[in-house]
Structure formats: C-alpha cells, structure tokens
C-alpha cells in the first residue's frame, strides 16, 4: 500500500490551486466587519474621488451604473487566513473612475459609510487591479458584504477592499487607515505574507 495524502486522492496535482502562504481554502463567504452594517439608501448614495488639491469628482448611483461595467472573477485572501477562489463580481473599474482625474498624488485612502478607512498606493488602484463592485455572483451585493457597493482590490489582503465604500481621497503622503493604524501591514501583499507591520 502506497502513501496517499487524503487531500489529493483522485485529483491530479495540477488541479490544486496555488494559494498564498499561510492561507486555507474556504467555500463559504465569511463576513468580517469591524462595526455594524450601515444602511445606505441608493437615492442618497454617492461615490467621491477627492484629489490632493481638493477637487472632487462625484457619482450618484445612477451615474455609476451608467458607466462601463466589468465582471472580474478573482481570488480573495483575508488576513485571517481564509482564501476564496474564483469569486465573480460586477462593477466599475477604478481606471474608468480615475479617467480625467488630474492628480500628482501617490497614495489613496478609501473611506466608507460607517467610518472605515484603508490606504494603498494609487498605482494599486490602476491598470485593471481595482473596482467599485455592486454585484456578487449575479446578485446585488448583500449589505453584510459591503452593499450597495464596495471596493474590490483582490491582489491585496481583503481588508483593503473597503465595504460600503463612499470615496477615495488621493493624498501626497501615505495615510494609514483603520487596520493599518492598528498594526496591520501598510501594503498587505498576500503572496509576500505582509500581514503585520514588520512582515
Ligand atoms: N467598511 C469596512 N470594510 C471592510 C471591513 C470592515 O470592517 N469595514 N473589513 C475588511 C476585512 S478585514 C475583510 S477580510 C473584508 C471582509 O469582507 P466580507 O465581510 O465581505 O468577507 O472586508 C474588509 N472591508
Ligand atoms: Mo480581513
């Protein structure tokens, strides 16, 4: 009798997904919220990009929906070690929203209804890496997962994907957000396992 690892029985090794270090796979969709779920009526919802000079670009819900929509299918990685593969979303690319936004800023701080914040380099919002999504798996994004709309930045740990997103402030200096101020890594690359400051 040979040695058989139960997890790989009957499955070719090539079918095993590549997970970032320290992550395990989950099929369900855990909810992680630092506070209560804010209720945001669509008729007052807005998304605002504010530049370092104070210029603001605003979209109402209807205006967001009228923009070109994309349907990214991506893997997501939470710093609490779960990863979920092949999640499908629909929303507007940050490339679309940043079109025509004239800025010299190198950083962005996303902010949410309810007060959550998270920071990242502005370049990480560009080039098909980030979206404002309103649909998950073909259904309106549930409130507990950030509906009506959340940021989706799947190449960074999922805490960077601000739920109930309200806007992004473009800043010249890096300004740590909620978890970054609490000791989590400033950048948060799951493939380099940047969980905490100093990683
Ligand atoms: N506004 C807001 N966004 C947030 C959070 C939060 O507490 N508030 N938690 C973050 C964390 S730590 C994770 S892992 C994901 C969880 O998203 P989910 O609840 O849809 O799984 O949202 C991120 N975005
Ligand atoms: Mo998280």
PDB file of C-alpha atoms and ligand atoms in Angstrom:
ATOM      1  CA  UNK A   1       0.000   0.000   0.000  1.00  0.00           C
ATOM      2  CA  UNK A   2       1.464   3.306  -1.058  1.00  0.00           C
ATOM      3  CA  UNK A   3       1.377   6.523   0.853  1.00  0.00           C
ATOM      4  CA  UNK A   4      -1.659   8.534  -0.180  1.00  0.00           C
ATOM      5  CA  UNK A   5      -2.318  12.019   1.069  1.00  0.00           C
ATOM      6  CA  UNK A   6      -6.119  12.093   1.578  1.00  0.00           C
ATOM      7  CA  UNK A   7      -6.458  15.652   0.358  1.00  0.00           C
ATOM      8  CA  UNK A   8      -5.028  14.818  -3.021  1.00  0.00           C
ATOM      9  CA  UNK A   9      -6.720  11.467  -3.580  1.00  0.00           C
ATOM     10  CA  UNK A  10      -8.059  11.142  -7.078  1.00  0.00           C
ATOM     11  CA  UNK A  11      -7.114  14.671  -8.042  1.00  0.00           C
ATOM     12  CA  UNK A  12      -4.210  15.484 -10.293  1.00  0.00           C
ATOM     13  CA  UNK A  13      -1.680  17.799  -8.620  1.00  0.00           C
ATOM     14  CA  UNK A  14      -2.048  20.265 -11.459  1.00  0.00           C
ATOM     15  CA  UNK A  15      -5.657  20.880 -10.401  1.00  0.00           C
ATOM     16  CA  UNK A  16      -4.572  22.078  -6.953  1.00  0.00           C
ATOM     17  CA  UNK A  17      -4.949  25.852  -6.766  1.00  0.00           C
ATOM     18  CA  UNK A  18      -1.982  27.966  -5.845  1.00  0.00           C
ATOM     19  CA  UNK A  19      -2.682  29.611  -2.502  1.00  0.00           C
ATOM     20  CA  UNK A  20      -0.618  32.379  -0.929  1.00  0.00           C
ATOM     21  CA  UNK A  21       1.474  31.192   2.028  1.00  0.00           C
ATOM     22  CA  UNK A  22      -0.429  30.553   5.261  1.00  0.00           C
ATOM     23  CA  UNK A  23      -3.857  30.561   3.608  1.00  0.00           C
ATOM     24  CA  UNK A  24      -6.520  27.848   3.564  1.00  0.00           C
ATOM     25  CA  UNK A  25      -9.397  27.451   1.133  1.00  0.00           C
ATOM     26  CA  UNK A  26     -12.977  28.177   2.083  1.00  0.00           C
ATOM     27  CA  UNK A  27     -16.098  27.558   0.040  1.00  0.00           C
ATOM     28  CA  UNK A  28     -18.449  29.736   2.056  1.00  0.00           C
ATOM     29  CA  UNK A  29     -18.144  33.514   2.268  1.00  0.00           C
ATOM     30  CA  UNK A  30     -17.238  34.646   5.797  1.00  0.00           C
ATOM     31  CA  UNK A  31     -18.385  38.094   6.945  1.00  0.00           C
ATOM     32  CA  UNK A  32     -15.765  40.274   8.642  1.00  0.00           C
ATOM     33  CA  UNK A  33     -16.915  43.702   9.761  1.00  0.00           C
ATOM     34  CA  UNK A  34     -15.332  45.905  12.404  1.00  0.00           C
ATOM     35  CA  UNK A  35     -18.683  47.505  13.228  1.00  0.00           C
ATOM     36  CA  UNK A  36     -22.385  47.441  12.411  1.00  0.00           C
ATOM     37  CA  UNK A  37     -23.565  47.257   8.798  1.00  0.00           C
ATOM     38  CA  UNK A  38     -24.506  50.779   7.674  1.00  0.00           C
ATOM     39  CA  UNK A  39     -27.693  51.203   5.674  1.00  0.00           C
ATOM     40  CA  UNK A  40     -27.127  53.347   2.606  1.00  0.00           C
ATOM     41  CA  UNK A  41     -30.209  54.219   0.527  1.00  0.00           C
ATOM     42  CA  UNK A  42     -29.434  54.290  -3.181  1.00  0.00           C
ATOM     43  CA  UNK A  43     -31.084  57.686  -3.725  1.00  0.00           C
ATOM     44  CA  UNK A  44     -28.552  59.371  -1.427  1.00  0.00           C
ATOM     45  CA  UNK A  45     -25.599  57.077  -2.183  1.00  0.00           C
ATOM     46  CA  UNK A  46     -22.604  58.770  -3.741  1.00  0.00           C
ATOM     47  CA  UNK A  47     -19.027  57.936  -4.626  1.00  0.00           C
ATOM     48  CA  UNK A  48     -16.469  60.722  -4.448  1.00  0.00           C
ATOM     49  CA  UNK A  49     -12.878  60.919  -5.596  1.00  0.00           C
ATOM     50  CA  UNK A  50     -11.127  63.885  -3.975  1.00  0.00           C
ATOM     51  CA  UNK A  51      -7.718  64.971  -5.178  1.00  0.00           C
ATOM     52  CA  UNK A  52      -4.901  66.385  -3.068  1.00  0.00           C
ATOM     53  CA  UNK A  53      -5.870  69.875  -4.250  1.00  0.00           C
ATOM     54  CA  UNK A  54      -9.476  69.444  -3.100  1.00  0.00           C
ATOM     55  CA  UNK A  55     -11.076  68.875  -6.492  1.00  0.00           C
ATOM     56  CA  UNK A  56     -13.956  66.418  -6.177  1.00  0.00           C
ATOM     57  CA  UNK A  57     -15.414  64.012  -8.736  1.00  0.00           C
ATOM     58  CA  UNK A  58     -18.844  62.652  -7.735  1.00  0.00           C
ATOM     59  CA  UNK A  59     -21.080  59.907  -8.993  1.00  0.00           C
ATOM     60  CA  UNK A  60     -24.626  59.141  -7.972  1.00  0.00           C
ATOM     61  CA  UNK A  61     -25.829  55.538  -8.034  1.00  0.00           C
ATOM     62  CA  UNK A  62     -27.437  56.023 -11.456  1.00  0.00           C
ATOM     63  CA  UNK A  63     -24.294  57.655 -12.795  1.00  0.00           C
ATOM     64  CA  UNK A  64     -22.177  54.747 -11.538  1.00  0.00           C
ATOM     65  CA  UNK A  65     -24.489  52.263 -13.210  1.00  0.00           C
ATOM     66  CA  UNK A  66     -24.332  54.205 -16.486  1.00  0.00           C
ATOM     67  CA  UNK A  67     -20.534  53.789 -16.661  1.00  0.00           C
ATOM     68  CA  UNK A  68     -18.933  50.845 -18.492  1.00  0.00           C
ATOM     69  CA  UNK A  69     -19.275  47.742 -16.311  1.00  0.00           C
ATOM     70  CA  UNK A  70     -16.785  44.898 -15.892  1.00  0.00           C
ATOM     71  CA  UNK A  71     -17.224  41.402 -14.475  1.00  0.00           C
ATOM     72  CA  UNK A  72     -13.994  40.383 -12.747  1.00  0.00           C
ATOM     73  CA  UNK A  73     -13.578  36.819 -11.475  1.00  0.00           C
ATOM     74  CA  UNK A  74     -10.850  36.869  -8.845  1.00  0.00           C
ATOM     75  CA  UNK A  75      -9.383  35.070  -5.839  1.00  0.00           C
ATOM     76  CA  UNK A  76      -9.675  36.852  -2.491  1.00  0.00           C
ATOM     77  CA  UNK A  77      -7.400  36.424   0.524  1.00  0.00           C
ATOM     78  CA  UNK A  78      -8.270  37.504   4.071  1.00  0.00           C
ATOM     79  CA  UNK A  79      -5.521  38.163   6.581  1.00  0.00           C
ATOM     80  CA  UNK A  80      -7.354  35.816   9.000  1.00  0.00           C
ATOM     81  CA  UNK A  81      -6.073  33.058   6.655  1.00  0.00           C
ATOM     82  CA  UNK A  82      -9.091  32.187   4.527  1.00  0.00           C
ATOM     83  CA  UNK A  83      -8.964  32.416   0.768  1.00  0.00           C
ATOM     84  CA  UNK A  84     -11.837  32.060  -1.643  1.00  0.00           C
ATOM     85  CA  UNK A  85     -11.137  31.297  -5.273  1.00  0.00           C
ATOM     86  CA  UNK A  86     -12.989  32.352  -8.389  1.00  0.00           C
ATOM     87  CA  UNK A  87     -15.337  34.925  -6.862  1.00  0.00           C
ATOM     88  CA  UNK A  88     -17.345  36.768  -9.505  1.00  0.00           C
ATOM     89  CA  UNK A  89     -18.317  40.406  -9.284  1.00  0.00           C
ATOM     90  CA  UNK A  90     -19.690  43.220 -11.407  1.00  0.00           C
ATOM     91  CA  UNK A  91     -18.795  46.861 -11.163  1.00  0.00           C
ATOM     92  CA  UNK A  92     -16.799  49.781 -12.470  1.00  0.00           C
ATOM     93  CA  UNK A  93     -13.030  49.755 -12.846  1.00  0.00           C
ATOM     94  CA  UNK A  94     -11.124  52.409 -10.922  1.00  0.00           C
ATOM     95  CA  UNK A  95      -9.416  53.085 -14.261  1.00  0.00           C
ATOM     96  CA  UNK A  96     -12.768  54.332 -15.525  1.00  0.00           C
ATOM     97  CA  UNK A  97     -13.396  56.437 -12.414  1.00  0.00           C
ATOM     98  CA  UNK A  98      -9.870  57.906 -12.450  1.00  0.00           C
ATOM     99  CA  UNK A  99     -10.090  58.863 -16.126  1.00  0.00           C
ATOM    100  CA  UNK A 100      -9.820  62.618 -16.295  1.00  0.00           C
ATOM    101  CA  UNK A 101      -8.804  62.924 -12.633  1.00  0.00           C
ATOM    102  CA  UNK A 102      -5.722  65.091 -12.712  1.00  0.00           C
ATOM    103  CA  UNK A 103      -3.523  64.330  -9.724  1.00  0.00           C
ATOM    104  CA  UNK A 104       0.069  64.333  -8.547  1.00  0.00           C
ATOM    105  CA  UNK A 105      -0.798  62.107  -5.539  1.00  0.00           C
ATOM    106  CA  UNK A 106       0.977  58.796  -4.984  1.00  0.00           C
ATOM    107  CA  UNK A 107      -1.424  57.395  -2.364  1.00  0.00           C
ATOM    108  CA  UNK A 108      -5.094  56.756  -1.890  1.00  0.00           C
ATOM    109  CA  UNK A 109      -7.203  56.370   1.211  1.00  0.00           C
ATOM    110  CA  UNK A 110     -10.563  54.713   0.686  1.00  0.00           C
ATOM    111  CA  UNK A 111     -13.314  55.651   3.139  1.00  0.00           C
ATOM    112  CA  UNK A 112     -16.620  54.011   3.826  1.00  0.00           C
ATOM    113  CA  UNK A 113     -20.085  54.776   5.083  1.00  0.00           C
ATOM    114  CA  UNK A 114     -19.678  53.900   8.770  1.00  0.00           C
ATOM    115  CA  UNK A 115     -16.192  55.396   9.024  1.00  0.00           C
ATOM    116  CA  UNK A 116     -13.846  52.580   7.953  1.00  0.00           C
ATOM    117  CA  UNK A 117     -10.709  53.631   6.106  1.00  0.00           C
ATOM    118  CA  UNK A 118      -7.869  51.827   4.346  1.00  0.00           C
ATOM    119  CA  UNK A 119      -4.853  53.095   2.413  1.00  0.00           C
ATOM    120  CA  UNK A 120      -2.900  51.907  -0.583  1.00  0.00           C
ATOM    121  CA  UNK A 121      -0.624  53.293  -3.277  1.00  0.00           C
ATOM    122  CA  UNK A 122      -2.655  54.977  -6.024  1.00  0.00           C
ATOM    123  CA  UNK A 123      -0.941  52.761  -8.617  1.00  0.00           C
ATOM    124  CA  UNK A 124      -2.616  49.736  -6.977  1.00  0.00           C
ATOM    125  CA  UNK A 125      -5.991  51.162  -7.970  1.00  0.00           C
ATOM    126  CA  UNK A 126      -4.920  51.412 -11.617  1.00  0.00           C
ATOM    127  CA  UNK A 127      -4.362  49.067 -14.560  1.00  0.00           C
ATOM    128  CA  UNK A 128      -7.272  46.700 -14.048  1.00  0.00           C
ATOM    129  CA  UNK A 129      -6.455  45.952 -10.410  1.00  0.00           C
ATOM    130  CA  UNK A 130      -9.414  47.551  -8.592  1.00  0.00           C
ATOM    131  CA  UNK A 131     -13.160  48.014  -8.961  1.00  0.00           C
ATOM    132  CA  UNK A 132     -16.167  49.510  -7.213  1.00  0.00           C
ATOM    133  CA  UNK A 133     -18.440  46.473  -7.278  1.00  0.00           C
ATOM    134  CA  UNK A 134     -22.197  46.313  -6.653  1.00  0.00           C
ATOM    135  CA  UNK A 135     -22.946  42.720  -7.692  1.00  0.00           C
ATOM    136  CA  UNK A 136     -21.666  39.427  -6.313  1.00  0.00           C
ATOM    137  CA  UNK A 137     -22.371  36.132  -8.059  1.00  0.00           C
ATOM    138  CA  UNK A 138     -25.018  37.764 -10.239  1.00  0.00           C
ATOM    139  CA  UNK A 139     -26.986  39.214  -7.300  1.00  0.00           C
ATOM    140  CA  UNK A 140     -26.988  42.677  -5.704  1.00  0.00           C
ATOM    141  CA  UNK A 141     -24.114  42.757  -3.203  1.00  0.00           C
ATOM    142  CA  UNK A 142     -25.591  41.863   0.225  1.00  0.00           C
ATOM    143  CA  UNK A 143     -25.274  44.550   2.905  1.00  0.00           C
ATOM    144  CA  UNK A 144     -23.079  42.418   5.147  1.00  0.00           C
ATOM    145  CA  UNK A 145     -20.596  42.007   2.271  1.00  0.00           C
ATOM    146  CA  UNK A 146     -20.479  45.744   1.620  1.00  0.00           C
ATOM    147  CA  UNK A 147     -23.553  46.538  -0.432  1.00  0.00           C
ATOM    148  CA  UNK A 148     -24.681  48.678  -2.041  1.00  0.00           C
ATOM    149  CA  UNK A 149     -21.069  48.894  -3.251  1.00  0.00           C
ATOM    150  CA  UNK A 150     -17.590  48.022  -2.072  1.00  0.00           C
ATOM    151  CA  UNK A 151     -14.058  48.392  -3.243  1.00  0.00           C
ATOM    152  CA  UNK A 152     -12.510  45.226  -4.699  1.00  0.00           C
ATOM    153  CA  UNK A 153      -8.704  45.098  -4.722  1.00  0.00           C
ATOM    154  CA  UNK A 154      -8.073  41.365  -4.871  1.00  0.00           C
ATOM    155  CA  UNK A 155      -4.280  41.421  -5.221  1.00  0.00           C
ATOM    156  CA  UNK A 156      -4.008  42.784  -1.664  1.00  0.00           C
ATOM    157  CA  UNK A 157      -5.374  41.263   1.563  1.00  0.00           C
ATOM    158  CA  UNK A 158      -9.129  41.654   1.635  1.00  0.00           C
ATOM    159  CA  UNK A 159      -9.127  44.312   4.377  1.00  0.00           C
ATOM    160  CA  UNK A 160      -8.076  46.735   1.604  1.00  0.00           C
ATOM    161  CA  UNK A 161     -11.403  46.046  -0.151  1.00  0.00           C
ATOM    162  CA  UNK A 162     -13.437  48.620   1.768  1.00  0.00           C
ATOM    163  CA  UNK A 163     -17.080  47.632   2.184  1.00  0.00           C
ATOM    164  CA  UNK A 164     -19.803  50.325   1.855  1.00  0.00           C
ATOM    165  CA  UNK A 165     -17.238  52.425   0.062  1.00  0.00           C
ATOM    166  CA  UNK A 166     -18.079  56.115  -0.178  1.00  0.00           C
ATOM    167  CA  UNK A 167     -15.000  57.524  -1.773  1.00  0.00           C
ATOM    168  CA  UNK A 168     -11.279  57.711  -2.226  1.00  0.00           C
ATOM    169  CA  UNK A 169      -9.052  60.572  -1.124  1.00  0.00           C
ATOM    170  CA  UNK A 170      -5.877  60.974  -3.166  1.00  0.00           C
ATOM    171  CA  UNK A 171      -3.010  62.019  -0.916  1.00  0.00           C
ATOM    172  CA  UNK A 172       0.597  63.077  -1.368  1.00  0.00           C
ATOM    173  CA  UNK A 173       1.655  61.327   1.847  1.00  0.00           C
ATOM    174  CA  UNK A 174       0.694  57.777   2.789  1.00  0.00           C
ATOM    175  CA  UNK A 175      -2.060  57.959   5.436  1.00  0.00           C
ATOM    176  CA  UNK A 176      -2.630  54.654   7.276  1.00  0.00           C
ATOM    177  CA  UNK A 177      -6.255  53.551   7.623  1.00  0.00           C
ATOM    178  CA  UNK A 178      -8.219  51.632  10.263  1.00  0.00           C
ATOM    179  CA  UNK A 179      -6.335  48.315  10.329  1.00  0.00           C
ATOM    180  CA  UNK A 180      -3.028  49.792   9.199  1.00  0.00           C
ATOM    181  CA  UNK A 181      -3.101  52.081  12.263  1.00  0.00           C
ATOM    182  CA  UNK A 182      -3.859  49.028  14.425  1.00  0.00           C
ATOM    183  CA  UNK A 183      -0.658  47.232  13.447  1.00  0.00           C
ATOM    184  CA  UNK A 184      -1.539  45.560  10.172  1.00  0.00           C
ATOM    185  CA  UNK A 185       0.855  45.866   7.261  1.00  0.00           C
ATOM    186  CA  UNK A 186       0.782  49.112   5.311  1.00  0.00           C
ATOM    187  CA  UNK A 187       0.721  47.357   1.921  1.00  0.00           C
ATOM    188  CA  UNK A 188      -0.638  43.848   2.575  1.00  0.00           C
ATOM    189  CA  UNK A 189       0.584  41.646  -0.280  1.00  0.00           C
ATOM    190  CA  UNK A 190      -0.722  38.112   0.463  1.00  0.00           C
ATOM    191  CA  UNK A 191       1.952  36.483  -1.727  1.00  0.00           C
ATOM    192  CA  UNK A 192       4.668  38.078   0.433  1.00  0.00           C
ATOM    193  CA  UNK A 193       2.589  37.353   3.559  1.00  0.00           C
ATOM    194  CA  UNK A 194       2.573  41.005   4.630  1.00  0.00           C
ATOM    195  CA  UNK A 195       0.077  40.590   7.471  1.00  0.00           C
ATOM    196  CA  UNK A 196       1.509  42.827  10.180  1.00  0.00           C
ATOM    197  CA  UNK A 197       3.874  45.776  10.393  1.00  0.00           C
ATOM    198  CA  UNK A 198       7.395  44.437  10.030  1.00  0.00           C
ATOM    199  CA  UNK A 199       6.417  41.397   7.933  1.00  0.00           C
TER     200      UNK A 199
HETATM  201  N1  LIG B   1     -16.137  49.227   5.741  1.00  0.00           N
HETATM  202  C1  LIG B   1     -15.482  48.085   6.047  1.00  0.00           C
HETATM  203  N2  LIG B   1     -14.856  47.430   5.062  1.00  0.00           N
HETATM  204  C2  LIG B   1     -14.183  46.280   5.333  1.00  0.00           C
HETATM  205  C3  LIG B   1     -14.128  45.774   6.653  1.00  0.00           C
HETATM  206  C4  LIG B   1     -14.812  46.490   7.666  1.00  0.00           C
HETATM  207  O1  LIG B   1     -14.806  46.113   8.842  1.00  0.00           O
HETATM  208  N3  LIG B   1     -15.489  47.627   7.311  1.00  0.00           N
HETATM  209  N4  LIG B   1     -13.432  44.612   6.917  1.00  0.00           N
HETATM  210  C5  LIG B   1     -12.383  44.263   5.964  1.00  0.00           C
HETATM  211  C6  LIG B   1     -11.896  42.920   6.163  1.00  0.00           C
HETATM  212  S1  LIG B   1     -10.794  42.662   7.426  1.00  0.00           S
HETATM  213  C7  LIG B   1     -12.210  41.899   5.311  1.00  0.00           C
HETATM  214  S2  LIG B   1     -11.499  40.375   5.430  1.00  0.00           S
HETATM  215  C8  LIG B   1     -13.248  42.077   4.293  1.00  0.00           C
HETATM  216  C9  LIG B   1     -14.364  41.120   4.581  1.00  0.00           C
HETATM  217  O2  LIG B   1     -15.319  41.188   3.588  1.00  0.00           O
HETATM  218  P1  LIG B   1     -16.561  40.214   3.695  1.00  0.00           P
HETATM  219  O3  LIG B   1     -17.223  40.504   5.020  1.00  0.00           O
HETATM  220  O4  LIG B   1     -17.396  40.503   2.514  1.00  0.00           O
HETATM  221  O5  LIG B   1     -15.981  38.820   3.686  1.00  0.00           O
HETATM  222  O6  LIG B   1     -13.795  43.381   4.251  1.00  0.00           O
HETATM  223  C10 LIG B   1     -12.880  44.411   4.527  1.00  0.00           C
HETATM  224  N5  LIG B   1     -13.554  45.647   4.330  1.00  0.00           N
HETATM  225 MO1  LIG B   2      -9.874  40.541   6.969  1.00  0.00          MO
END
